[in-house]
PDB file of C-alpha atoms in Angstrom:
ATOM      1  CA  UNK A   4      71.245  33.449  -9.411  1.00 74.00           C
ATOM      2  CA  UNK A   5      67.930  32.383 -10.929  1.00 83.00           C
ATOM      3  CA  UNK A   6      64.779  33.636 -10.384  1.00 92.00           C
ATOM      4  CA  UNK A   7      61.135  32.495 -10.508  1.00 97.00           C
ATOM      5  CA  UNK A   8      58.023  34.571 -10.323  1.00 97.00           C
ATOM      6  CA  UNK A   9      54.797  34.272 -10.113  1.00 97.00           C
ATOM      7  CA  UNK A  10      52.671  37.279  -9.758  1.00 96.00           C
ATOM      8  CA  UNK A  11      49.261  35.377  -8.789  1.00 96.00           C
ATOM      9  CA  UNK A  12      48.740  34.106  -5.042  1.00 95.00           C
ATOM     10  CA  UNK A  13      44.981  33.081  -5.954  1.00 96.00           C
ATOM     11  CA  UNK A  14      43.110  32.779  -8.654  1.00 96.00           C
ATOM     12  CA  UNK A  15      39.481  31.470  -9.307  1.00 97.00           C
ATOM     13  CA  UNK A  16      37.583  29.322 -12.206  1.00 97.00           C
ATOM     14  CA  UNK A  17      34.709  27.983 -13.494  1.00 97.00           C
ATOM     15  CA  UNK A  18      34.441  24.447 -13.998  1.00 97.00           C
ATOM     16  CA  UNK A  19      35.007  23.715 -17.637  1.00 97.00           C
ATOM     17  CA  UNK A  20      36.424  26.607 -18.681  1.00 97.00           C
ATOM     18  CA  UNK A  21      40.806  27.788 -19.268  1.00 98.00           C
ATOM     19  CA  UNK A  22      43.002  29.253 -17.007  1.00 98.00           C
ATOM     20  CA  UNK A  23      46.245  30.329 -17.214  1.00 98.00           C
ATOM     21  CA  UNK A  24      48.684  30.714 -14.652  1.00 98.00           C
ATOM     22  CA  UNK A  25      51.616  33.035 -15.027  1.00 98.00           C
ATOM     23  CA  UNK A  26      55.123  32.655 -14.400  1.00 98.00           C
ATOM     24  CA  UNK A  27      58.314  34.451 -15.817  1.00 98.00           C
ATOM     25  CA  UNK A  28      62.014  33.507 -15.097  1.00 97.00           C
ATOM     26  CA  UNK A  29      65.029  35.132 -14.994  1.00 95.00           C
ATOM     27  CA  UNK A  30      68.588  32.898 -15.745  1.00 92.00           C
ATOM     28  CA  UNK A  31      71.900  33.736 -17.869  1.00 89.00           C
ATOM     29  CA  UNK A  32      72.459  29.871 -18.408  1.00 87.00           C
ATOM     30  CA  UNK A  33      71.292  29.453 -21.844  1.00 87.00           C
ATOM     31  CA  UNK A  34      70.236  26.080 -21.139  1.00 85.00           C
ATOM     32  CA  UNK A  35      67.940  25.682 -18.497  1.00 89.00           C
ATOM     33  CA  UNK A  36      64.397  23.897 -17.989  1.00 91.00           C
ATOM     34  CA  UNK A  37      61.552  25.199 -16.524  1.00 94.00           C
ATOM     35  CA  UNK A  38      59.086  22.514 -14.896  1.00 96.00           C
ATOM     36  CA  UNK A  39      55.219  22.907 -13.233  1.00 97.00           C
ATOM     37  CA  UNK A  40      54.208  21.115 -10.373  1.00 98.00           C
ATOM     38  CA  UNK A  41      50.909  20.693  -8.358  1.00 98.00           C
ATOM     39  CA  UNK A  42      50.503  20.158  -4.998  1.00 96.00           C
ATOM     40  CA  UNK A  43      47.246  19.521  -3.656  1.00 95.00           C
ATOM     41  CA  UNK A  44      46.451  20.468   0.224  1.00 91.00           C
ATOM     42  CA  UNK A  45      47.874  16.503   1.259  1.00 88.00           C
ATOM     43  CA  UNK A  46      51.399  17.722   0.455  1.00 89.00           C
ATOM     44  CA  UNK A  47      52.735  15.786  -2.560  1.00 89.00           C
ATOM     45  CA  UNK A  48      54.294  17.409  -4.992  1.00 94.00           C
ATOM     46  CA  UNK A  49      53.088  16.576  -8.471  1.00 95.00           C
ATOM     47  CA  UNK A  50      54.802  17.182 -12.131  1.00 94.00           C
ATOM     48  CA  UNK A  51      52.435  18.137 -14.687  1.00 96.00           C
ATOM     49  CA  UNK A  52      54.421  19.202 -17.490  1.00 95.00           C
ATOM     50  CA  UNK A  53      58.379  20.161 -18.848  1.00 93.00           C
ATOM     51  CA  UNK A  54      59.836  22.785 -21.337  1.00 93.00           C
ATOM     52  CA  UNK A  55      63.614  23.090 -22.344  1.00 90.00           C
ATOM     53  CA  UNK A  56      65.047  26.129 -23.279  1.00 90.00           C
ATOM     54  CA  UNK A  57      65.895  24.843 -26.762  1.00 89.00           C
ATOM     55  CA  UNK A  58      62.303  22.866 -27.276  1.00 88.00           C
ATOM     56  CA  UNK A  59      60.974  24.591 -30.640  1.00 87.00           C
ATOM     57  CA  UNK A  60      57.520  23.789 -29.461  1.00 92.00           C
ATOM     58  CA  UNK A  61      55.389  24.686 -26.611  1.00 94.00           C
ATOM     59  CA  UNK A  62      55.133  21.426 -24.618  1.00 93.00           C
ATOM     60  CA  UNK A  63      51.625  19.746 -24.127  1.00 95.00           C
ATOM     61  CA  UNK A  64      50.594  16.793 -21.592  1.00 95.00           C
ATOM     62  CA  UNK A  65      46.690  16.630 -21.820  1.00 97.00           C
ATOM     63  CA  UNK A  66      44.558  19.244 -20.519  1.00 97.00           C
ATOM     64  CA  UNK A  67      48.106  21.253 -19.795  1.00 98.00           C
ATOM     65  CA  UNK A  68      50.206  23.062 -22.002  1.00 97.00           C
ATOM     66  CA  UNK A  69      52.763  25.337 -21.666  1.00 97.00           C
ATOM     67  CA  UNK A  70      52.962  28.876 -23.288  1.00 95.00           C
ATOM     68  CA  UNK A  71      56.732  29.546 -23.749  1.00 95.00           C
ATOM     69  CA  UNK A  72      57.890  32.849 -24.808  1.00 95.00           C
ATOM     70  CA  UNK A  73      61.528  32.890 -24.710  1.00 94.00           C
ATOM     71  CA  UNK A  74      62.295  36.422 -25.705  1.00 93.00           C
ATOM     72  CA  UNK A  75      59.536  37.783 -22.416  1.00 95.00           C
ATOM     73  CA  UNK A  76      61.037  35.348 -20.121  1.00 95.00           C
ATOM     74  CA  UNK A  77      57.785  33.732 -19.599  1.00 97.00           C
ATOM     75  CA  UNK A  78      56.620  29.953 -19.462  1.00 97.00           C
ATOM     76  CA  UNK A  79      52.617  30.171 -18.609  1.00 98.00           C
ATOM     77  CA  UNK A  80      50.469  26.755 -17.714  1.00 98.00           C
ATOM     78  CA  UNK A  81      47.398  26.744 -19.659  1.00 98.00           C
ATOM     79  CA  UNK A  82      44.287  24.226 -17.733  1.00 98.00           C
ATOM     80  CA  UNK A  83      41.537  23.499 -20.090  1.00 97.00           C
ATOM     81  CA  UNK A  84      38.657  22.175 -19.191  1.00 97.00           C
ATOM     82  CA  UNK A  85      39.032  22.959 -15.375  1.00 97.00           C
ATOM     83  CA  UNK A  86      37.694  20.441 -12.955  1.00 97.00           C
ATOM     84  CA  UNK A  87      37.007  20.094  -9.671  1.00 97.00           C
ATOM     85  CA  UNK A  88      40.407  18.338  -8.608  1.00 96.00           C
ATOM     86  CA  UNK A  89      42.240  20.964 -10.096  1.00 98.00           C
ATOM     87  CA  UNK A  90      42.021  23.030  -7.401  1.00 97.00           C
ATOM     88  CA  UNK A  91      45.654  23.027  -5.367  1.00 97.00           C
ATOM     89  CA  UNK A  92      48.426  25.030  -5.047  1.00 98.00           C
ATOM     90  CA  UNK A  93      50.530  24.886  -8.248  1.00 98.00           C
ATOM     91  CA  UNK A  94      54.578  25.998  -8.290  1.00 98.00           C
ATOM     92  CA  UNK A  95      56.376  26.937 -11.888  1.00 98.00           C
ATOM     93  CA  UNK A  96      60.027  26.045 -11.197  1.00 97.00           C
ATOM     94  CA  UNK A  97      63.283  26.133 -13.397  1.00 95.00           C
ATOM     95  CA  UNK A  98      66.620  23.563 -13.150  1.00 91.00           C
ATOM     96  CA  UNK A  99      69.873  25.548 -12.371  1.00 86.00           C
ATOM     97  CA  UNK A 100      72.879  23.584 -12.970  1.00 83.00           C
ATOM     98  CA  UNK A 101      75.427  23.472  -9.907  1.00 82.00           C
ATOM     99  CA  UNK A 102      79.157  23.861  -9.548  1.00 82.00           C
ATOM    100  CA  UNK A 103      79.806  20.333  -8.171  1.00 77.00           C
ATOM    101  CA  UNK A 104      77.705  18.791 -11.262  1.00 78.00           C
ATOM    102  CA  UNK A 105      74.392  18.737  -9.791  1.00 81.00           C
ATOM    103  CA  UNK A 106      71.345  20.765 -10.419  1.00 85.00           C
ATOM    104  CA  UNK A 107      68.820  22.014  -8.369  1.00 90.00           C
ATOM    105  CA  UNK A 108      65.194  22.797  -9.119  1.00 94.00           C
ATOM    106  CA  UNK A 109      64.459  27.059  -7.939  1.00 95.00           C
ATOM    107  CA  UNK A 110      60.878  27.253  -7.276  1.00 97.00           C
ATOM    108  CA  UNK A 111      58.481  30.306  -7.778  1.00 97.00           C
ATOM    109  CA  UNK A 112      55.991  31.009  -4.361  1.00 96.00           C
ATOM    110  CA  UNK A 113      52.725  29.416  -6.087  1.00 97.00           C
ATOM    111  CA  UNK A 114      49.649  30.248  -7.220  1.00 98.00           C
ATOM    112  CA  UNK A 115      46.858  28.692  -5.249  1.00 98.00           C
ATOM    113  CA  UNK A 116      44.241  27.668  -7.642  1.00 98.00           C
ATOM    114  CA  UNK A 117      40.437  27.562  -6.890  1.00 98.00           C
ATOM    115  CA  UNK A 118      37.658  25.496  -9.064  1.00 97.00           C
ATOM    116  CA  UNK A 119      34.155  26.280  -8.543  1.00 96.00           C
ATOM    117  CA  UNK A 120      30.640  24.903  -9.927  1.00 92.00           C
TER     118      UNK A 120
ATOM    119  CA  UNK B  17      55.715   0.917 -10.033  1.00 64.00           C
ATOM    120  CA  UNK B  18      55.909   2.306  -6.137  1.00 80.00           C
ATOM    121  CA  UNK B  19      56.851   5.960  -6.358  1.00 93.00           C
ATOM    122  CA  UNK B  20      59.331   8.080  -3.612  1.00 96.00           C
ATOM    123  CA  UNK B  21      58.469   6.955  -0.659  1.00 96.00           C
ATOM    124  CA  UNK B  22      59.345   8.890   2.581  1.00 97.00           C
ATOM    125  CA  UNK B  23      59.682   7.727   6.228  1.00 96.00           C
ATOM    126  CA  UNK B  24      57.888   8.455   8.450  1.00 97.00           C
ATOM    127  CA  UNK B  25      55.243  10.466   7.730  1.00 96.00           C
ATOM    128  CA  UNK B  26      54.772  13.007  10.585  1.00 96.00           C
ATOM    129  CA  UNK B  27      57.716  13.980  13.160  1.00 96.00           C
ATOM    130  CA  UNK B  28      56.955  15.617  16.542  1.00 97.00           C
ATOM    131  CA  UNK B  29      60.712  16.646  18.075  1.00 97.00           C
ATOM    132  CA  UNK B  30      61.735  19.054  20.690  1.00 97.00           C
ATOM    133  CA  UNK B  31      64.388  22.008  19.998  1.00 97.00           C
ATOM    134  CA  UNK B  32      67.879  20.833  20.238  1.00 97.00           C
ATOM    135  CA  UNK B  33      67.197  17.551  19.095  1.00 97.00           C
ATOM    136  CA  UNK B  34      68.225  15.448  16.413  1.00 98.00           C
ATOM    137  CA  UNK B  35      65.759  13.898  13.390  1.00 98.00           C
ATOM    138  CA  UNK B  36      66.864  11.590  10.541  1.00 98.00           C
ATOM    139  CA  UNK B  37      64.682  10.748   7.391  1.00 98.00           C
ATOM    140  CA  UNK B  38      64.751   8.340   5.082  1.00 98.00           C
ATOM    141  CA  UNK B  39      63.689   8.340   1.407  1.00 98.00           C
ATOM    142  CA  UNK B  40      63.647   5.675  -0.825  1.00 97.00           C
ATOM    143  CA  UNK B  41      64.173   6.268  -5.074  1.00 96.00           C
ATOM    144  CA  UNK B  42      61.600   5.233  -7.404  1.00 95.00           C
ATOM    145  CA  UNK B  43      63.021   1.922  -8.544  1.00 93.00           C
ATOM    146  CA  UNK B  44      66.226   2.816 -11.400  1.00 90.00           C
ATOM    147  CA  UNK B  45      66.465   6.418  -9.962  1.00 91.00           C
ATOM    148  CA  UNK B  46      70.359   7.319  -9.325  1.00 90.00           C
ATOM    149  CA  UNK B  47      69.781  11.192  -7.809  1.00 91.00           C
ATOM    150  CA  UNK B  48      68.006  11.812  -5.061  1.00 95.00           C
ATOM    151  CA  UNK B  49      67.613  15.406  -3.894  1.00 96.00           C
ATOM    152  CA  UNK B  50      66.219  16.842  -0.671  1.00 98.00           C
ATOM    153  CA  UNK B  51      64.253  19.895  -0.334  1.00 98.00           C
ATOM    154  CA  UNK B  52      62.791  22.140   2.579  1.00 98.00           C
ATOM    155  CA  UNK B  53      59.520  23.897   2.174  1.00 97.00           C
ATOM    156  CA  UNK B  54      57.835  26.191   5.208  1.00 96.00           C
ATOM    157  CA  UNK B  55      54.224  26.730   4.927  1.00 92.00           C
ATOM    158  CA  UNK B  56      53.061  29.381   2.661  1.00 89.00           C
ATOM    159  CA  UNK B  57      56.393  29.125   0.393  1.00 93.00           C
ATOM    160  CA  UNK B  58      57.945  27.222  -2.567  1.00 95.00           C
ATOM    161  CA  UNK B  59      60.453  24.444  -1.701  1.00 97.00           C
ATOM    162  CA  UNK B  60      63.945  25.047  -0.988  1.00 97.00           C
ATOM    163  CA  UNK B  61      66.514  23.188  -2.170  1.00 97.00           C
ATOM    164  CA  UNK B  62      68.883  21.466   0.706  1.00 97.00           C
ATOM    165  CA  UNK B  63      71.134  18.930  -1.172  1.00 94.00           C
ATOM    166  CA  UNK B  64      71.517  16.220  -3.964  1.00 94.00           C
ATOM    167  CA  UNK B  65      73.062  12.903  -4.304  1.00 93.00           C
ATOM    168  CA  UNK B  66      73.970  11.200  -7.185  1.00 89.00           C
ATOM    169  CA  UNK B  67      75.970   7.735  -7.326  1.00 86.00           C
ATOM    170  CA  UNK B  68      76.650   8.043  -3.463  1.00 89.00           C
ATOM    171  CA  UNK B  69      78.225  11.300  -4.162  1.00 91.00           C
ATOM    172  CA  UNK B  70      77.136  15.183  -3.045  1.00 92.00           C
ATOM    173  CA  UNK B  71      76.351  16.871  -6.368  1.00 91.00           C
ATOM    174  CA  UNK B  72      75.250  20.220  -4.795  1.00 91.00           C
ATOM    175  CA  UNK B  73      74.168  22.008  -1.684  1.00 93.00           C
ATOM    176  CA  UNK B  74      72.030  24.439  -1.137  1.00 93.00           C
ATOM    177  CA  UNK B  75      72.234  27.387   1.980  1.00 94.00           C
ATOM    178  CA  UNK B  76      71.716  25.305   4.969  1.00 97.00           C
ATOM    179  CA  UNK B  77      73.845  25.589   7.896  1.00 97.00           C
ATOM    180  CA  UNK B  78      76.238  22.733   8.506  1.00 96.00           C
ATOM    181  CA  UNK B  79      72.748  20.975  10.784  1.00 98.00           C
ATOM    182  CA  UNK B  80      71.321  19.801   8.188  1.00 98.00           C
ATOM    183  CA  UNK B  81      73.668  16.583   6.504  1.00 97.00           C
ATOM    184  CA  UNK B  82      72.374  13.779   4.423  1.00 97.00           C
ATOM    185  CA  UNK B  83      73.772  10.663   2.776  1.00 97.00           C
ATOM    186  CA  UNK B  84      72.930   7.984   0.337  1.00 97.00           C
ATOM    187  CA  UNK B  85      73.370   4.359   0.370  1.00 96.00           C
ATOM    188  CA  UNK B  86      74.413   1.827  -2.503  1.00 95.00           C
ATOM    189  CA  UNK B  87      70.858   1.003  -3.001  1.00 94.00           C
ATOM    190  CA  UNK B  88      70.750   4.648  -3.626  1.00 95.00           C
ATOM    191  CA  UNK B  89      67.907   5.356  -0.574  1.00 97.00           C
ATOM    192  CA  UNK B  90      69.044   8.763   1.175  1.00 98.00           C
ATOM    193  CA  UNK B  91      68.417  10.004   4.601  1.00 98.00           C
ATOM    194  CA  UNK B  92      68.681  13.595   5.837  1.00 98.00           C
ATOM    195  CA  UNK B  93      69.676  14.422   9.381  1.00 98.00           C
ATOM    196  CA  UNK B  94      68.914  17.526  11.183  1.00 98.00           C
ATOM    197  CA  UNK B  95      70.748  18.200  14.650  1.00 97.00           C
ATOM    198  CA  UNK B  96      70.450  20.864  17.071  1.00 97.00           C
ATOM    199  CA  UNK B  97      66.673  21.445  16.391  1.00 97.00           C
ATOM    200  CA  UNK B  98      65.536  25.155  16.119  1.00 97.00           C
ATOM    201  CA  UNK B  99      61.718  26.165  15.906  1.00 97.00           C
ATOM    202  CA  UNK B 100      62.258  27.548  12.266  1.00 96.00           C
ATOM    203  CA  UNK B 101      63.000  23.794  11.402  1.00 97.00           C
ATOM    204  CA  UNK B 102      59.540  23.166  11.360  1.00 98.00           C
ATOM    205  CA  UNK B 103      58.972  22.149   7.579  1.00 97.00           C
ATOM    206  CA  UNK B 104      57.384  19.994   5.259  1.00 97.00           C
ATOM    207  CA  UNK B 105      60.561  17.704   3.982  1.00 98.00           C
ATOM    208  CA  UNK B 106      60.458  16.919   0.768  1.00 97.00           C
ATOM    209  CA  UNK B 107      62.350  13.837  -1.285  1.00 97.00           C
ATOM    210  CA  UNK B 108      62.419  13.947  -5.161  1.00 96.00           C
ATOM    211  CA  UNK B 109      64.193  11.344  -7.118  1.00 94.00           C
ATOM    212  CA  UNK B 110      65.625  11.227 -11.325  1.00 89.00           C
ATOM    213  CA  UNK B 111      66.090   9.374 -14.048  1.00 79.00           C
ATOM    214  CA  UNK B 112      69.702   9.822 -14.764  1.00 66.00           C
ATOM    215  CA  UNK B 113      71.887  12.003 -13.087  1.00 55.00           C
ATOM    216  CA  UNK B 114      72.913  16.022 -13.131  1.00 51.00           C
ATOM    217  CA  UNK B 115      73.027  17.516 -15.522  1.00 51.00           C
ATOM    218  CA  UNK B 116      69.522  16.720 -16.589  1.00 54.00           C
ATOM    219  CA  UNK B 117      66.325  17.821 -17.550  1.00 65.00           C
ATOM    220  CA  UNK B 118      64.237  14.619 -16.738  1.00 78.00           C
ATOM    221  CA  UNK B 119      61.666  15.560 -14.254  1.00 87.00           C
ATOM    222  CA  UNK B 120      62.225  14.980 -10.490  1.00 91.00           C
ATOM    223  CA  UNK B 121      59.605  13.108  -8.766  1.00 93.00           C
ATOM    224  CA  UNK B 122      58.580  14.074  -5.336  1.00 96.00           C
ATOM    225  CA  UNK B 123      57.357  11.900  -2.720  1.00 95.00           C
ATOM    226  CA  UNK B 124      54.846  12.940   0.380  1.00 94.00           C
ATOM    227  CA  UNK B 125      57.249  14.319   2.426  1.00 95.00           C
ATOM    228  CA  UNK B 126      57.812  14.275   6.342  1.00 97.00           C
ATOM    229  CA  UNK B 127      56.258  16.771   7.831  1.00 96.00           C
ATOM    230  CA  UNK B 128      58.774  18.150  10.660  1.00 98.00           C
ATOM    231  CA  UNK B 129      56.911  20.018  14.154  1.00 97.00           C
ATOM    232  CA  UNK B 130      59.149  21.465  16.648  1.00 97.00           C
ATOM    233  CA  UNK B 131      58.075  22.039  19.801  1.00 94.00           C
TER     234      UNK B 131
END
């Protein structure tokens, strides 16, 4: 079965400055995708950004890239330029493909992110 | 373009009774899955539908059923109520269907109380 983890319940930044937020997965599928979400404290459930196991590049979507190290098992979000709405709860989570042809998204336990002045 | 949208919002139900809830696909969506998630913890996956048809299930006990319609909405249904049902309930729609890795896209949810 696969496995997500991430290590960090809480973690704290200064507006304006990087964060990263670390996750590492553990799968014998050798294709798989690994996806990060936000959810702020009203509940939805956001997508911020997508990396495939065979994606030669880290993947970028504005301020967020991922840092994808294959070989550590690891696929880190990177936040430049924190701001203020930032701050929410944000889940790394990786597609595992089904017997009956479906897939199914495993999801780590979050790392609640705070952005202060 | 409306996003997933979830009916209804907030659910107040008693134990042993039964809840349905409905989800509606972003418009072109195909696969709708379902997904459980208790405060303080990542989602859990419950089922997905793709083309009418269950593409997986995830370990919940025989309770918790679902369905989708040819306009590819989807409810869930959750009989015999227990207290640890109380959940945030969580719809998230896709591009094409399994296997993929287009992003799913979550709506609100329903948020579930048993009393």
């Amino acid at each position: 079965a696969q496995k997500i983890t991430q290590t960090q319940p809480g973690m704290f930044v200064q507006e304006k400055e990087a964060v990263t937020l670390d996750c590492t997965y553990d799968t014998s599928d050798p294709s798989y995708g690994l996806f990060w979400y936000k959810q702020p404290s009203s509940g939805e459930m956001i997508f911020l950004i997508y990396q495939g196991s065979y994606d030669q590049q880290n993947a970028t979507e504005g301020r967020y890239s991922l840092n994808f190290q294959k070989a550590r098992k690891s696929a880190n979000l990177v936040i430049s330029a924190s701001q203020l709405g930032d701050s929410a709860m944000y889940f790394c989570a990786m597609r595992e493909r089904l017997t009956g042809g479906g897939n199914k998204l495993t999801f780590g336990t979050g790392t609640q992110l705070k952005v202060e002045l | 373009d409306a996003g997933v949208t979830q009916s209804p919002t907030h659910l107040i139900k008693t134990r042993g009774q039964q809840v349905t809830l409905r989800c509606s696909p972003i418009s072109g969506h195909k696969s709708v899955s379902w997904y459980q998630q208790v405060l303080g913890q990542g989602p859990q996956f419950i089922f997905q539908y793709y083309e009418k048809e269950e593409r997986g299930r995830g370990n919940f006990p025989d309770r918790f059923s679902a369905r989708q319609f040819p306009n590819y909405s989807s409810e869930l249904n959750v009989n015999a109520l227990l207290l640890g049902d109380s959940a945030l309930y969580l719809c998230a729609s896709s591009l094409v269907g399994p296997p993929s890795n287009q992003p799913q896209h979550f709506g609100d949810g329903t948020r579930l109380s048993i009393l």
